[in-house]
Amino acid sequence: INNDTASDDAKNARDILNFLTAKDCYILSFTFNSDLTVTASNSSNYVEISVNSAGTGLEIPCPTESDTEASTYTFDGMVLNILDGNGETVSVDVTINGDVMAVDAADLDIPNFNDSGELIFIKR
C-alpha cells in the first residue's frame, strides 16, 4: 500500500498481516484445483488483538477458526473470475510471476481486505 494515501485502517491491516505472515500464519488462502473449483479460507473475522502480559506491546495469536467457501473459477491468464456466495461473478485482474499472484485488494471485494493495496498469494 502507499503510505502517503492509505487509510489508517489499511496500514494497520498491512502491519497485522505482515506480523502474522512472519509467524507462518495466513489469514486468507485460496486453493485452486485443476477441475476449476476453488476453496477460500478467511480467518479475518477471528483475529484477536490484545495487550501482552507484560503490558509492553500487542499480542496477536494466529486464529484457529476460519470461514470457508467453495466455488468455481476461470482464469484466462490475466483475469480471474470467481463465483461468489451470492451467485455473482467477481472478476479481478491478477499478475502472476512464478509462484506469486498479486491481486488489487479493492477488486477482490473481500471484507476486511478491500480497502487498498495489493494482496500477495504464494503458491505452496
PDB file of C-alpha atoms in Angstrom:
ATOM      1  CA  ILE A   1       0.000   0.000   0.000  1.00  0.00           C
ATOM      2  CA  ASN A   2       1.023   3.589  -0.434  1.00  0.00           C
ATOM      3  CA  ASN A   3       1.792   5.080   2.992  1.00  0.00           C
ATOM      4  CA  ASP A   4       1.010   8.581   1.722  1.00  0.00           C
ATOM      5  CA  THR A   5      -2.513   7.763   0.557  1.00  0.00           C
ATOM      6  CA  ALA A   6      -3.576   4.659   2.508  1.00  0.00           C
ATOM      7  CA  SER A   7      -6.054   4.952   5.351  1.00  0.00           C
ATOM      8  CA  ASP A   8      -5.013   4.138   8.905  1.00  0.00           C
ATOM      9  CA  ASP A   9      -7.190   1.008   8.691  1.00  0.00           C
ATOM     10  CA  ALA A  10      -5.301  -0.174   5.607  1.00  0.00           C
ATOM     11  CA  LYS A  11      -1.940   0.493   7.269  1.00  0.00           C
ATOM     12  CA  ASN A  12      -2.994  -1.347  10.433  1.00  0.00           C
ATOM     13  CA  ALA A  13      -4.274  -4.299   8.397  1.00  0.00           C
ATOM     14  CA  ARG A  14      -0.976  -4.406   6.477  1.00  0.00           C
ATOM     15  CA  ASP A  15       1.015  -4.412   9.718  1.00  0.00           C
ATOM     16  CA  ILE A  16      -1.130  -7.170  11.243  1.00  0.00           C
ATOM     17  CA  LEU A  17      -0.865  -9.306   8.089  1.00  0.00           C
ATOM     18  CA  ASN A  18       2.916  -8.799   7.970  1.00  0.00           C
ATOM     19  CA  PHE A  19       3.214  -9.777  11.647  1.00  0.00           C
ATOM     20  CA  LEU A  20       1.111 -12.926  11.243  1.00  0.00           C
ATOM     21  CA  THR A  21       2.762 -13.914   7.953  1.00  0.00           C
ATOM     22  CA  ALA A  22       6.174 -13.727   9.645  1.00  0.00           C
ATOM     23  CA  LYS A  23       4.790 -16.300  12.120  1.00  0.00           C
ATOM     24  CA  ASP A  24       3.744 -18.558   9.186  1.00  0.00           C
ATOM     25  CA  CYS A  25       0.098 -17.663   9.838  1.00  0.00           C
ATOM     26  CA  TYR A  26      -2.040 -16.912   6.800  1.00  0.00           C
ATOM     27  CA  ILE A  27      -5.405 -15.191   7.199  1.00  0.00           C
ATOM     28  CA  LEU A  28      -6.661 -15.598   3.655  1.00  0.00           C
ATOM     29  CA  SER A  29      -5.931 -18.520   1.365  1.00  0.00           C
ATOM     30  CA  PHE A  30      -7.268 -19.872  -1.883  1.00  0.00           C
ATOM     31  CA  THR A  31      -6.883 -23.434  -3.108  1.00  0.00           C
ATOM     32  CA  PHE A  32      -7.301 -23.595  -6.876  1.00  0.00           C
ATOM     33  CA  ASN A  33      -7.948 -27.081  -8.228  1.00  0.00           C
ATOM     34  CA  SER A  34      -7.455 -28.391 -11.756  1.00  0.00           C
ATOM     35  CA  ASP A  35     -11.198 -29.142 -12.012  1.00  0.00           C
ATOM     36  CA  LEU A  36     -11.819 -25.339 -11.791  1.00  0.00           C
ATOM     37  CA  THR A  37     -13.104 -25.464  -8.222  1.00  0.00           C
ATOM     38  CA  VAL A  38     -11.678 -23.137  -5.601  1.00  0.00           C
ATOM     39  CA  THR A  39     -11.835 -23.122  -1.813  1.00  0.00           C
ATOM     40  CA  ALA A  40     -11.364 -19.847   0.032  1.00  0.00           C
ATOM     41  CA  SER A  41     -10.497 -19.791   3.735  1.00  0.00           C
ATOM     42  CA  ASN A  42     -10.760 -16.470   5.554  1.00  0.00           C
ATOM     43  CA  SER A  43      -9.773 -16.081   9.218  1.00  0.00           C
ATOM     44  CA  SER A  44     -10.031 -12.282   9.369  1.00  0.00           C
ATOM     45  CA  ASN A  45     -13.199 -12.400  11.489  1.00  0.00           C
ATOM     46  CA  TYR A  46     -11.281 -14.336  14.139  1.00  0.00           C
ATOM     47  CA  VAL A  47      -8.180 -12.150  14.549  1.00  0.00           C
ATOM     48  CA  GLU A  48      -7.885 -11.139  18.199  1.00  0.00           C
ATOM     49  CA  ILE A  49      -5.629  -8.294  19.277  1.00  0.00           C
ATOM     50  CA  SER A  50      -4.766  -7.782  22.931  1.00  0.00           C
ATOM     51  CA  VAL A  51      -2.014  -6.311  25.074  1.00  0.00           C
ATOM     52  CA  ASN A  52       0.691  -8.819  26.003  1.00  0.00           C
ATOM     53  CA  SER A  53       1.040  -9.983  29.614  1.00  0.00           C
ATOM     54  CA  ALA A  54       3.934  -7.583  30.274  1.00  0.00           C
ATOM     55  CA  GLY A  55       1.869  -4.658  29.008  1.00  0.00           C
ATOM     56  CA  THR A  56       4.635  -3.649  26.618  1.00  0.00           C
ATOM     57  CA  GLY A  57       3.100  -4.496  23.253  1.00  0.00           C
ATOM     58  CA  LEU A  58       0.366  -6.210  21.356  1.00  0.00           C
ATOM     59  CA  GLU A  59      -0.346  -9.896  21.203  1.00  0.00           C
ATOM     60  CA  ILE A  60      -1.891 -11.226  18.005  1.00  0.00           C
ATOM     61  CA  PRO A  61      -2.232 -15.019  18.010  1.00  0.00           C
ATOM     62  CA  CYS A  62      -2.857 -16.909  14.800  1.00  0.00           C
ATOM     63  CA  PRO A  63      -6.601 -17.577  14.507  1.00  0.00           C
ATOM     64  CA  THR A  64      -7.624 -21.201  14.790  1.00  0.00           C
ATOM     65  CA  GLU A  65     -11.014 -20.673  13.126  1.00  0.00           C
ATOM     66  CA  SER A  66     -11.867 -19.632   9.586  1.00  0.00           C
ATOM     67  CA  ASP A  67     -14.818 -19.193   7.289  1.00  0.00           C
ATOM     68  CA  THR A  68     -14.589 -21.460   4.265  1.00  0.00           C
ATOM     69  CA  GLU A  69     -16.376 -21.104   0.963  1.00  0.00           C
ATOM     70  CA  ALA A  70     -16.226 -23.425  -2.044  1.00  0.00           C
ATOM     71  CA  SER A  71     -16.884 -22.163  -5.533  1.00  0.00           C
ATOM     72  CA  THR A  72     -15.755 -22.321  -9.145  1.00  0.00           C
ATOM     73  CA  TYR A  73     -13.344 -20.170 -11.118  1.00  0.00           C
ATOM     74  CA  THR A  74     -11.993 -19.431 -14.563  1.00  0.00           C
ATOM     75  CA  PHE A  75      -8.670 -17.843 -15.446  1.00  0.00           C
ATOM     76  CA  ASP A  76      -7.652 -16.596 -18.883  1.00  0.00           C
ATOM     77  CA  GLY A  77      -4.074 -15.675 -17.999  1.00  0.00           C
ATOM     78  CA  MET A  78      -4.930 -12.142 -16.888  1.00  0.00           C
ATOM     79  CA  VAL A  79      -8.406 -12.093 -15.339  1.00  0.00           C
ATOM     80  CA  LEU A  80      -9.558 -14.373 -12.531  1.00  0.00           C
ATOM     81  CA  ASN A  81     -13.332 -14.908 -12.320  1.00  0.00           C
ATOM     82  CA  ILE A  82     -14.756 -16.423  -9.140  1.00  0.00           C
ATOM     83  CA  LEU A  83     -18.415 -17.143  -8.477  1.00  0.00           C
ATOM     84  CA  ASP A  84     -19.179 -15.658  -5.039  1.00  0.00           C
ATOM     85  CA  GLY A  85     -21.615 -16.929  -2.405  1.00  0.00           C
ATOM     86  CA  ASN A  86     -24.419 -14.830  -3.905  1.00  0.00           C
ATOM     87  CA  GLY A  87     -24.015 -16.390  -7.345  1.00  0.00           C
ATOM     88  CA  GLU A  88     -22.371 -13.247  -8.735  1.00  0.00           C
ATOM     89  CA  THR A  89     -19.133 -13.352 -10.698  1.00  0.00           C
ATOM     90  CA  VAL A  90     -16.253 -11.398  -9.181  1.00  0.00           C
ATOM     91  CA  SER A  91     -13.653 -10.550 -11.832  1.00  0.00           C
ATOM     92  CA  VAL A  92     -10.187  -9.363 -10.838  1.00  0.00           C
ATOM     93  CA  ASP A  93      -7.057  -8.576 -12.782  1.00  0.00           C
ATOM     94  CA  VAL A  94      -4.153 -10.622 -11.471  1.00  0.00           C
ATOM     95  CA  THR A  95      -0.449 -10.646 -12.097  1.00  0.00           C
ATOM     96  CA  ILE A  96       1.353 -13.960 -11.830  1.00  0.00           C
ATOM     97  CA  ASN A  97       5.124 -14.153 -11.623  1.00  0.00           C
ATOM     98  CA  GLY A  98       6.373 -17.665 -10.907  1.00  0.00           C
ATOM     99  CA  ASP A  99       4.662 -18.839  -7.717  1.00  0.00           C
ATOM    100  CA  VAL A 100       3.388 -15.369  -6.763  1.00  0.00           C
ATOM    101  CA  MET A 101      -0.054 -13.993  -7.616  1.00  0.00           C
ATOM    102  CA  ALA A 102      -0.832 -10.319  -6.931  1.00  0.00           C
ATOM    103  CA  VAL A 103      -4.398  -9.010  -6.781  1.00  0.00           C
ATOM    104  CA  ASP A 104      -5.683  -5.477  -6.258  1.00  0.00           C
ATOM    105  CA  ALA A 105      -7.300  -5.650  -2.815  1.00  0.00           C
ATOM    106  CA  ALA A 106     -10.196  -3.372  -3.738  1.00  0.00           C
ATOM    107  CA  ASP A 107     -11.102  -5.510  -6.768  1.00  0.00           C
ATOM    108  CA  LEU A 108     -11.268  -8.738  -4.782  1.00  0.00           C
ATOM    109  CA  ASP A 109     -14.067  -7.322  -2.590  1.00  0.00           C
ATOM    110  CA  ILE A 110     -13.420  -9.493   0.456  1.00  0.00           C
ATOM    111  CA  PRO A 111     -14.490  -7.766   3.688  1.00  0.00           C
ATOM    112  CA  ASN A 112     -11.528  -6.584   5.783  1.00  0.00           C
ATOM    113  CA  PHE A 113      -9.227  -6.853   2.742  1.00  0.00           C
ATOM    114  CA  ASN A 114     -10.771  -4.446   0.246  1.00  0.00           C
ATOM    115  CA  ASP A 115      -9.607  -1.023   1.426  1.00  0.00           C
ATOM    116  CA  SER A 116      -6.465  -0.540  -0.659  1.00  0.00           C
ATOM    117  CA  GLY A 117      -3.194  -2.112  -1.699  1.00  0.00           C
ATOM    118  CA  GLU A 118      -2.325  -5.467  -3.181  1.00  0.00           C
ATOM    119  CA  LEU A 119      -2.892  -8.909  -1.788  1.00  0.00           C
ATOM    120  CA  ILE A 120       0.002 -11.253  -2.471  1.00  0.00           C
ATOM    121  CA  PHE A 121      -0.584 -15.000  -2.661  1.00  0.00           C
ATOM    122  CA  ILE A 122       2.258 -17.512  -2.791  1.00  0.00           C
ATOM    123  CA  LYS A 123       1.828 -20.999  -4.226  1.00  0.00           C
ATOM    124  CA  ARG A 124       2.549 -23.635  -1.606  1.00  0.00           C
TER     125      ARG A 124
END
